[in-house]
């Protein structure tokens, strides 16, 4: 198996395990990832950590040899598969983090962009080098990158195909943090720890409000916020959170 899924405590951990090809995303790996994400979605995990095996790469992108000599419609379906799988990451109820150790190029960075958060190690290098191959990003990069870091910065990265190091990535908001202490899994779990003490319902509704609001007008976004904040108010966890405040004790959330 080139995609490994394990569970420990609150965490689901997905490891891309094809280090000899720098964890490049063949269509087979995308299909395995798709299945693993279904298992994660149906599990009681409260956070997902995605890492790459080996110390050289998180993921070097689409499998380049495999992209060659395909028909237009095969490629159209291929882009649809990659987008659908990464949409599954973005749609998970639990937050997710990609730990970028080493290279994250093309589809590898696009996978990280579909996660809620990104952490880079000091030596991480990332980019969308598709133009160098005469291609453009096909797994969400042209849409998620500008939404994350703004149109001007995204156009620079996409049209130049240049490599961004960890320091620049943190400065422009492409990654949330640089952390090189311990294994990628430990880095991802440590990053997630502060979020996990909150209700998963509150985390989900807040994330949905931000992500959905990002795609619509301010007026429509405010309507989404009104609806989702009202839904959050109706959860048992909201009752528990407010009661705990008035009783001057820590809240005990149950994610419902
Ligand atoms: N695919 C397949 N194999 C790869 C690979 C990749 N993306 N990247 C690396 N490898 C393999 C190498 O071929 C090599 O294998 P062997 O020769 O040892 O058998 C092994 O991994 C180690 O790589 P290097 O020897 O090159 O290692 P270096 O440290 O020297 O260089 C590198 C590391 C990451 C700088 C270099 O490997 C590199 O530039 N890799 C390619 C990065 C890249 O361009 N990625 C693809 C971006 S494009 C679509 C449209 C678009 C897309 C998808 C679909 N549709 C319409 C369906 C998007 C495509 C992309 O992701």
CSV table of N, CA, C and O in Angstrom, one decimal, residues 88-188:
chain,number,residue,atom,x,y,z
A,88,UNK,N,-12.4,16.1,-0.7
A,88,UNK,CA,-12.8,15.3,0.5
A,88,UNK,C,-12.0,15.7,1.7
A,88,UNK,O,-12.5,15.7,2.8
A,89,UNK,N,-10.7,16.1,1.5
A,89,UNK,CA,-9.9,16.5,2.7
A,89,UNK,C,-10.6,17.8,3.2
A,89,UNK,O,-10.8,18.0,4.4
A,90,UNK,N,-10.9,18.7,2.3
A,90,UNK,CA,-11.4,20.0,2.7
A,90,UNK,C,-12.8,19.9,3.4
A,90,UNK,O,-13.1,20.7,4.2
A,91,UNK,N,-13.5,18.9,3.0
A,91,UNK,CA,-14.9,18.7,3.5
A,91,UNK,C,-15.0,17.9,4.8
A,91,UNK,O,-16.1,17.8,5.4
A,92,UNK,N,-13.8,17.4,5.3
A,92,UNK,CA,-13.9,16.6,6.5
A,92,UNK,C,-14.4,17.4,7.7
A,92,UNK,O,-14.2,18.6,7.8
A,93,UNK,N,-15.2,16.8,8.6
A,93,UNK,CA,-15.7,17.5,9.7
A,93,UNK,C,-14.5,17.9,10.6
A,93,UNK,O,-14.6,19.0,11.2
A,94,UNK,N,-13.5,17.1,10.7
A,94,UNK,CA,-12.4,17.4,11.6
A,94,UNK,C,-11.3,18.3,10.8
A,94,UNK,O,-11.2,18.2,9.6
A,95,UNK,N,-10.6,19.1,11.6
A,95,UNK,CA,-9.5,19.9,10.9
A,95,UNK,C,-8.4,19.0,10.5
A,95,UNK,O,-8.2,18.0,11.1
A,96,UNK,N,-7.6,19.5,9.5
A,96,UNK,CA,-6.5,18.7,9.0
A,96,UNK,C,-5.2,19.6,8.9
A,96,UNK,O,-5.3,20.8,8.7
A,97,UNK,N,-4.1,18.9,9.0
A,97,UNK,CA,-2.8,19.6,8.8
A,97,UNK,C,-1.9,18.8,7.9
A,97,UNK,O,-1.8,17.6,8.1
A,98,UNK,N,-1.3,19.4,7.0
A,98,UNK,CA,-0.2,18.8,6.1
A,98,UNK,C,1.1,19.2,6.7
A,98,UNK,O,1.4,20.4,6.9
A,99,UNK,N,2.0,18.2,7.0
A,99,UNK,CA,3.3,18.6,7.5
A,99,UNK,C,4.3,18.5,6.3
A,99,UNK,O,4.5,17.4,5.8
A,100,UNK,N,4.8,19.6,5.9
A,100,UNK,CA,5.6,19.6,4.7
A,100,UNK,C,7.1,19.5,5.1
A,100,UNK,O,7.7,20.5,5.5
A,101,UNK,N,7.6,18.3,5.0
A,101,UNK,CA,9.0,18.0,5.2
A,101,UNK,C,9.7,17.8,3.9
A,101,UNK,O,9.3,16.9,3.1
A,102,UNK,N,10.6,18.7,3.5
A,102,UNK,CA,11.2,18.6,2.2
A,102,UNK,C,10.3,19.2,1.1
A,102,UNK,O,9.7,20.2,1.3
A,103,UNK,N,10.2,18.5,0.0
A,103,UNK,CA,9.6,19.0,-1.2
A,103,UNK,C,8.0,18.9,-1.1
A,103,UNK,O,7.5,17.8,-0.8
A,104,UNK,N,7.3,19.9,-1.6
A,104,UNK,CA,5.9,19.8,-1.8
A,104,UNK,C,5.7,20.6,-3.1
A,104,UNK,O,5.6,21.8,-3.1
A,105,UNK,N,5.6,19.9,-4.2
A,105,UNK,CA,5.4,20.5,-5.5
A,105,UNK,C,4.1,20.1,-6.2
A,105,UNK,O,3.7,19.0,-6.0
A,106,UNK,N,3.6,21.0,-7.1
A,106,UNK,CA,2.5,20.6,-7.9
A,106,UNK,C,1.3,20.0,-7.0
A,106,UNK,O,0.9,20.6,-6.0
A,107,UNK,N,0.9,18.8,-7.4
A,107,UNK,CA,-0.2,18.2,-6.7
A,107,UNK,C,0.1,18.0,-5.2
A,107,UNK,O,-0.8,17.9,-4.4
A,108,UNK,N,1.4,17.9,-4.8
A,108,UNK,CA,1.7,17.8,-3.4
A,108,UNK,C,1.3,19.0,-2.7
A,108,UNK,O,0.7,19.0,-1.6
A,109,UNK,N,1.6,20.2,-3.2
A,109,UNK,CA,1.3,21.4,-2.6
A,109,UNK,C,-0.3,21.6,-2.6
A,109,UNK,O,-0.9,22.1,-1.7
A,110,UNK,N,-0.9,21.2,-3.7
A,110,UNK,CA,-2.3,21.3,-3.9
A,110,UNK,C,-3.0,20.5,-2.8
A,110,UNK,O,-4.1,20.9,-2.3
A,111,UNK,N,-2.5,19.3,-2.5
A,111,UNK,CA,-3.0,18.5,-1.4
A,111,UNK,C,-2.9,19.3,-0.1
A,111,UNK,O,-3.9,19.3,0.7
A,112,UNK,N,-1.8,19.9,0.2
A,112,UNK,CA,-1.6,20.6,1.4
A,112,UNK,C,-2.5,21.8,1.5
A,112,UNK,O,-3.0,22.2,2.5
A,113,UNK,N,-2.8,22.4,0.3
A,113,UNK,CA,-3.7,23.6,0.3
A,113,UNK,C,-5.1,23.2,0.6
A,113,UNK,O,-5.9,24.0,1.1
A,114,UNK,N,-5.5,21.9,0.4
A,114,UNK,CA,-6.8,21.5,0.7
A,114,UNK,C,-7.0,21.2,2.2
A,114,UNK,O,-8.1,21.1,2.7
A,115,UNK,N,-5.8,21.1,2.9
A,115,UNK,CA,-5.9,20.9,4.4
A,115,UNK,C,-6.3,22.2,5.1
A,115,UNK,O,-6.1,23.3,4.5
A,116,UNK,N,-6.8,22.1,6.3
A,116,UNK,CA,-7.1,23.3,7.1
A,116,UNK,C,-5.8,24.1,7.4
A,116,UNK,O,-5.8,25.4,7.3
A,117,UNK,N,-4.7,23.4,7.7
A,117,UNK,CA,-3.5,24.1,8.1
A,117,UNK,C,-2.3,23.4,7.4
A,117,UNK,O,-2.3,22.3,7.0
A,118,UNK,N,-1.2,24.1,7.3
A,118,UNK,CA,0.1,23.6,6.8
A,118,UNK,C,1.2,24.0,7.7
A,118,UNK,O,1.3,25.2,8.1
A,119,UNK,N,2.1,23.0,8.1
A,119,UNK,CA,3.3,23.3,8.8
A,119,UNK,C,4.5,22.9,8.0
A,119,UNK,O,4.4,21.8,7.3
A,120,UNK,N,5.5,23.7,7.9
A,120,UNK,CA,6.7,23.4,7.1
A,120,UNK,C,7.9,23.1,8.1
A,120,UNK,O,8.0,23.8,9.1
A,121,UNK,N,8.8,22.2,7.7
A,121,UNK,CA,10.0,22.1,8.4
A,121,UNK,C,11.0,23.1,7.8
A,121,UNK,O,10.7,23.7,6.7
A,122,UNK,N,12.1,23.4,8.5
A,122,UNK,CA,13.0,24.5,8.1
A,122,UNK,C,13.5,24.3,6.6
A,122,UNK,O,13.6,25.3,5.9
A,123,UNK,N,13.7,23.1,6.2
A,123,UNK,CA,14.3,22.9,4.9
A,123,UNK,C,13.2,22.6,3.8
A,123,UNK,O,13.5,22.2,2.7
A,124,UNK,N,12.0,22.9,4.1
A,124,UNK,CA,10.9,22.6,3.2
A,124,UNK,C,11.0,23.5,1.9
A,124,UNK,O,11.5,24.7,2.0
A,125,UNK,N,10.7,23.0,0.8
A,125,UNK,CA,10.7,23.8,-0.5
A,125,UNK,C,9.3,23.4,-1.2
A,125,UNK,O,9.0,22.3,-1.3
A,126,UNK,N,8.7,24.5,-1.6
A,126,UNK,CA,7.4,24.2,-2.2
A,126,UNK,C,7.1,25.1,-3.4
A,126,UNK,O,7.8,26.1,-3.6
A,127,UNK,N,6.1,24.7,-4.2
A,127,UNK,CA,5.8,25.5,-5.4
A,127,UNK,C,4.8,24.8,-6.3
A,127,UNK,O,4.5,23.6,-6.1
A,128,UNK,N,4.4,25.5,-7.3
A,128,UNK,CA,3.5,25.0,-8.4
A,128,UNK,C,4.3,25.1,-9.7
A,128,UNK,O,4.1,26.1,-10.4
A,129,UNK,N,5.2,24.1,-10.0
A,129,UNK,CA,6.0,24.2,-11.2
A,129,UNK,C,5.4,23.7,-12.5
A,129,UNK,O,6.2,23.5,-13.4
A,130,UNK,N,4.1,23.6,-12.5
A,130,UNK,CA,3.5,23.0,-13.7
A,130,UNK,C,3.8,23.7,-15.0
A,130,UNK,O,4.0,23.1,-16.0
A,131,UNK,N,4.0,25.1,-14.9
A,131,UNK,CA,4.3,25.8,-16.2
A,131,UNK,C,5.6,25.4,-16.8
A,131,UNK,O,5.8,25.4,-18.0
A,132,UNK,N,6.5,24.9,-15.9
A,132,UNK,CA,7.8,24.4,-16.5
A,132,UNK,C,7.6,23.2,-17.3
A,132,UNK,O,8.5,22.8,-18.1
A,133,UNK,N,6.5,22.5,-17.1
A,133,UNK,CA,6.2,21.3,-17.9
A,133,UNK,C,5.2,21.6,-19.0
A,133,UNK,O,4.7,20.7,-19.7
A,134,UNK,N,4.9,22.9,-19.2
A,134,UNK,CA,3.9,23.2,-20.2
A,134,UNK,C,2.5,23.0,-19.7
A,134,UNK,O,1.6,22.9,-20.6
A,135,UNK,N,2.3,22.8,-18.4
A,135,UNK,CA,1.0,22.5,-17.9
A,135,UNK,C,0.5,23.7,-17.0
A,135,UNK,O,1.3,24.6,-16.7
A,136,UNK,N,-0.6,23.5,-16.4
A,136,UNK,CA,-1.0,24.4,-15.3
A,136,UNK,C,-1.6,23.5,-14.2
A,136,UNK,O,-2.0,22.4,-14.5
A,137,UNK,N,-1.7,24.0,-13.0
A,137,UNK,CA,-2.2,23.2,-11.9
A,137,UNK,C,-3.6,22.7,-12.2
A,137,UNK,O,-4.4,23.4,-12.8
A,138,UNK,N,-3.8,21.4,-11.8
A,138,UNK,CA,-5.1,20.8,-12.2
A,138,UNK,C,-5.8,20.2,-11.0
A,138,UNK,O,-6.9,19.7,-11.1
A,139,UNK,N,-5.2,20.3,-9.8
A,139,UNK,CA,-5.8,19.7,-8.6
A,139,UNK,C,-6.2,20.8,-7.6
A,139,UNK,O,-6.1,20.6,-6.4
A,140,UNK,N,-6.6,21.9,-8.1
A,140,UNK,CA,-7.1,23.0,-7.2
A,140,UNK,C,-6.2,24.1,-6.9
A,140,UNK,O,-6.6,25.1,-6.3
A,141,UNK,N,-5.0,24.1,-7.4
A,141,UNK,CA,-4.0,25.1,-7.1
A,141,UNK,C,-4.3,26.5,-7.6
A,141,UNK,O,-4.1,27.5,-6.8
A,142,UNK,N,-4.9,26.6,-8.8
A,142,UNK,CA,-5.2,28.0,-9.3
A,142,UNK,C,-6.4,28.6,-8.5
A,142,UNK,O,-6.6,29.8,-8.5
A,143,UNK,N,-7.1,27.8,-7.7
A,143,UNK,CA,-8.3,28.3,-7.0
A,143,UNK,C,-7.9,28.5,-5.5
A,143,UNK,O,-8.3,29.5,-4.9
A,144,UNK,N,-7.3,27.5,-4.9
A,144,UNK,CA,-7.0,27.6,-3.4
A,144,UNK,C,-5.9,28.5,-3.1
A,144,UNK,O,-5.9,29.1,-2.1
A,145,UNK,N,-4.9,28.5,-4.0
A,145,UNK,CA,-3.7,29.4,-3.6
A,145,UNK,C,-4.1,30.9,-3.5
A,145,UNK,O,-3.8,31.5,-2.5
A,146,UNK,N,-4.7,31.4,-4.6
A,146,UNK,CA,-5.1,32.9,-4.4
A,146,UNK,C,-6.1,33.1,-3.3
A,146,UNK,O,-6.0,34.2,-2.6
A,147,UNK,N,-6.9,32.2,-3.0
A,147,UNK,CA,-7.8,32.4,-1.8
A,147,UNK,C,-7.1,32.4,-0.5
A,147,UNK,O,-7.5,33.1,0.4
A,148,UNK,N,-5.9,31.7,-0.5
A,148,UNK,CA,-5.2,31.6,0.8
A,148,UNK,C,-4.2,32.8,0.9
A,148,UNK,O,-4.1,33.5,1.9
A,149,UNK,N,-3.5,33.2,-0.2
A,149,UNK,CA,-2.4,34.2,0.0
A,149,UNK,C,-2.6,35.4,-0.9
A,149,UNK,O,-1.8,36.3,-0.9
A,150,UNK,N,-3.8,35.5,-1.6
A,150,UNK,CA,-4.1,36.7,-2.4
A,150,UNK,C,-3.6,36.4,-3.9
A,150,UNK,O,-2.7,35.7,-4.2
A,151,UNK,N,-4.3,37.1,-4.8
A,151,UNK,CA,-4.2,36.9,-6.2
A,151,UNK,C,-2.8,37.3,-6.7
A,151,UNK,O,-2.2,36.5,-7.5
A,152,UNK,N,-2.2,38.4,-6.3
A,152,UNK,CA,-0.9,38.8,-6.8
A,152,UNK,C,0.2,37.8,-6.5
A,152,UNK,O,1.0,37.4,-7.3
A,153,UNK,N,0.2,37.4,-5.2
A,153,UNK,CA,1.3,36.5,-4.8
A,153,UNK,C,1.1,35.1,-5.4
A,153,UNK,O,2.0,34.5,-5.8
A,154,UNK,N,-0.2,34.7,-5.6
A,154,UNK,CA,-0.5,33.4,-6.2
A,154,UNK,C,-0.1,33.4,-7.7
A,154,UNK,O,0.5,32.5,-8.2
A,155,UNK,N,-0.4,34.5,-8.4
A,155,UNK,CA,0.0,34.6,-9.8
A,155,UNK,C,1.5,34.6,-9.9
A,155,UNK,O,2.0,33.9,-10.9
A,156,UNK,N,2.2,35.2,-9.1
A,156,UNK,CA,3.7,35.2,-9.1
A,156,UNK,C,4.2,33.7,-9.0
A,156,UNK,O,5.0,33.3,-9.8
A,157,UNK,N,3.7,33.0,-8.0
A,157,UNK,CA,4.1,31.6,-7.8
A,157,UNK,C,3.7,30.7,-8.9
A,157,UNK,O,4.5,29.9,-9.4
A,158,UNK,N,2.5,30.9,-9.4
A,158,UNK,CA,2.0,30.0,-10.5
A,158,UNK,C,2.6,30.3,-11.8
A,158,UNK,O,3.0,29.4,-12.5
A,159,UNK,N,2.8,31.5,-12.2
A,159,UNK,CA,3.3,31.9,-13.5
A,159,UNK,C,4.8,31.8,-13.6
A,159,UNK,O,5.4,31.6,-14.7
A,160,UNK,N,5.5,31.9,-12.4
A,160,UNK,CA,7.0,31.7,-12.5
A,160,UNK,C,7.3,30.2,-12.3
A,160,UNK,O,8.4,29.8,-12.7
A,161,UNK,N,6.5,29.5,-11.6
A,161,UNK,CA,6.8,28.1,-11.3
A,161,UNK,C,8.0,28.0,-10.3
A,161,UNK,O,8.6,26.9,-10.1
A,162,UNK,N,8.3,29.1,-9.6
A,162,UNK,CA,9.5,29.1,-8.8
A,162,UNK,C,9.3,28.4,-7.4
A,162,UNK,O,8.1,28.1,-7.1
A,163,UNK,N,10.4,28.2,-6.8
A,163,UNK,CA,10.4,27.5,-5.5
A,163,UNK,C,10.3,28.5,-4.3
A,163,UNK,O,11.1,29.4,-4.3
A,164,UNK,N,9.5,28.2,-3.4
A,164,UNK,CA,9.3,29.1,-2.2
A,164,UNK,C,9.9,28.3,-1.0
A,164,UNK,O,9.6,27.1,-0.8
A,165,UNK,N,10.7,29.0,-0.2
A,165,UNK,CA,11.3,28.3,0.9
A,165,UNK,C,10.4,28.5,2.2
A,165,UNK,O,9.4,29.2,2.1
A,166,UNK,N,10.8,27.8,3.3
A,166,UNK,CA,9.9,27.8,4.4
A,166,UNK,C,9.7,29.2,5.0
A,166,UNK,O,8.6,29.6,5.4
A,167,UNK,N,10.8,30.0,5.0
A,167,UNK,CA,10.7,31.3,5.6
A,167,UNK,C,9.7,32.2,4.8
A,167,UNK,O,8.8,32.9,5.4
A,168,UNK,N,9.8,32.2,3.5
A,168,UNK,CA,8.9,33.0,2.7
A,168,UNK,C,7.5,32.4,2.8
A,168,UNK,O,6.5,33.2,2.9
A,169,UNK,N,7.4,31.1,2.8
A,169,UNK,CA,6.0,30.5,2.9
A,169,UNK,C,5.3,31.0,4.2
A,169,UNK,O,4.1,31.3,4.1
A,170,UNK,N,6.1,31.0,5.3
A,170,UNK,CA,5.4,31.5,6.5
A,170,UNK,C,5.1,33.0,6.4
A,170,UNK,O,4.0,33.4,6.8
A,171,UNK,N,6.0,33.8,5.8
A,171,UNK,CA,5.8,35.2,5.7
A,171,UNK,C,4.5,35.5,4.9
A,171,UNK,O,3.7,36.4,5.3
A,172,UNK,N,4.3,34.8,3.8
A,172,UNK,CA,3.1,35.1,3.0
A,172,UNK,C,1.9,34.3,3.4
A,172,UNK,O,0.8,34.5,2.7
A,173,UNK,N,1.9,33.6,4.4
A,173,UNK,CA,0.7,32.9,4.9
A,173,UNK,C,0.5,31.6,4.2
A,173,UNK,O,-0.6,31.0,4.3
A,174,UNK,N,1.4,31.1,3.4
A,174,UNK,CA,1.3,29.8,2.7
A,174,UNK,C,1.3,28.7,3.7
A,174,UNK,O,0.6,27.7,3.6
A,175,UNK,N,2.2,28.8,4.7
A,175,UNK,CA,2.2,27.9,5.8
A,175,UNK,C,1.9,28.6,7.1
A,175,UNK,O,2.2,29.8,7.2
A,176,UNK,N,1.3,27.9,8.1
A,176,UNK,CA,1.0,28.5,9.4
A,176,UNK,C,2.2,28.6,10.3
A,176,UNK,O,2.2,29.5,11.2
A,177,UNK,N,3.1,27.7,10.2
A,177,UNK,CA,4.2,27.7,11.1
A,177,UNK,C,5.4,26.9,10.6
A,177,UNK,O,5.2,26.0,9.7
A,178,UNK,N,6.6,27.2,11.0
A,178,UNK,CA,7.8,26.4,10.7
A,178,UNK,C,8.1,25.7,12.0
A,178,UNK,O,8.2,26.3,13.1
A,179,UNK,N,8.3,24.4,11.9
A,179,UNK,CA,8.6,23.6,13.1
A,179,UNK,C,9.4,22.3,12.6
A,179,UNK,O,8.9,21.6,11.7
A,180,UNK,N,10.6,22.1,13.2
A,180,UNK,CA,11.4,21.0,12.7
A,180,UNK,C,11.7,20.0,13.9
A,180,UNK,O,12.5,19.1,13.7
A,181,UNK,N,11.0,20.2,15.0
A,181,UNK,CA,11.3,19.4,16.2
A,181,UNK,C,10.6,18.1,16.1
A,181,UNK,O,9.3,18.0,16.2
A,182,UNK,N,11.3,17.0,16.0
A,182,UNK,CA,10.7,15.6,16.0
A,182,UNK,C,10.2,15.2,14.7
A,182,UNK,O,10.5,15.8,13.6
A,183,UNK,N,9.5,14.1,14.7
A,183,UNK,CA,9.0,13.5,13.4
A,183,UNK,C,7.9,14.3,12.8
A,183,UNK,O,7.2,15.1,13.6
A,184,UNK,N,7.6,14.2,11.5
A,184,UNK,CA,6.5,14.9,10.9
A,184,UNK,C,5.2,14.7,11.7
A,184,UNK,O,4.3,15.6,11.8
A,185,UNK,N,4.9,13.4,12.1
A,185,UNK,CA,3.7,13.1,12.8
A,185,UNK,C,3.6,13.9,14.1
A,185,UNK,O,2.6,14.5,14.4
A,186,UNK,N,4.8,13.9,14.8
A,186,UNK,CA,4.8,14.6,16.1
A,186,UNK,C,4.6,16.1,15.9
A,186,UNK,O,3.8,16.8,16.6
A,187,UNK,N,5.2,16.6,14.8
A,187,UNK,CA,5.0,18.0,14.5
A,187,UNK,C,3.5,18.4,14.2
A,187,UNK,O,2.9,19.3,14.7
A,188,UNK,N,2.9,17.5,13.4
A,188,UNK,CA,1.5,17.7,13.1
A,188,UNK,C,0.6,17.6,14.3
A,188,UNK,O,-0.3,18.4,14.5
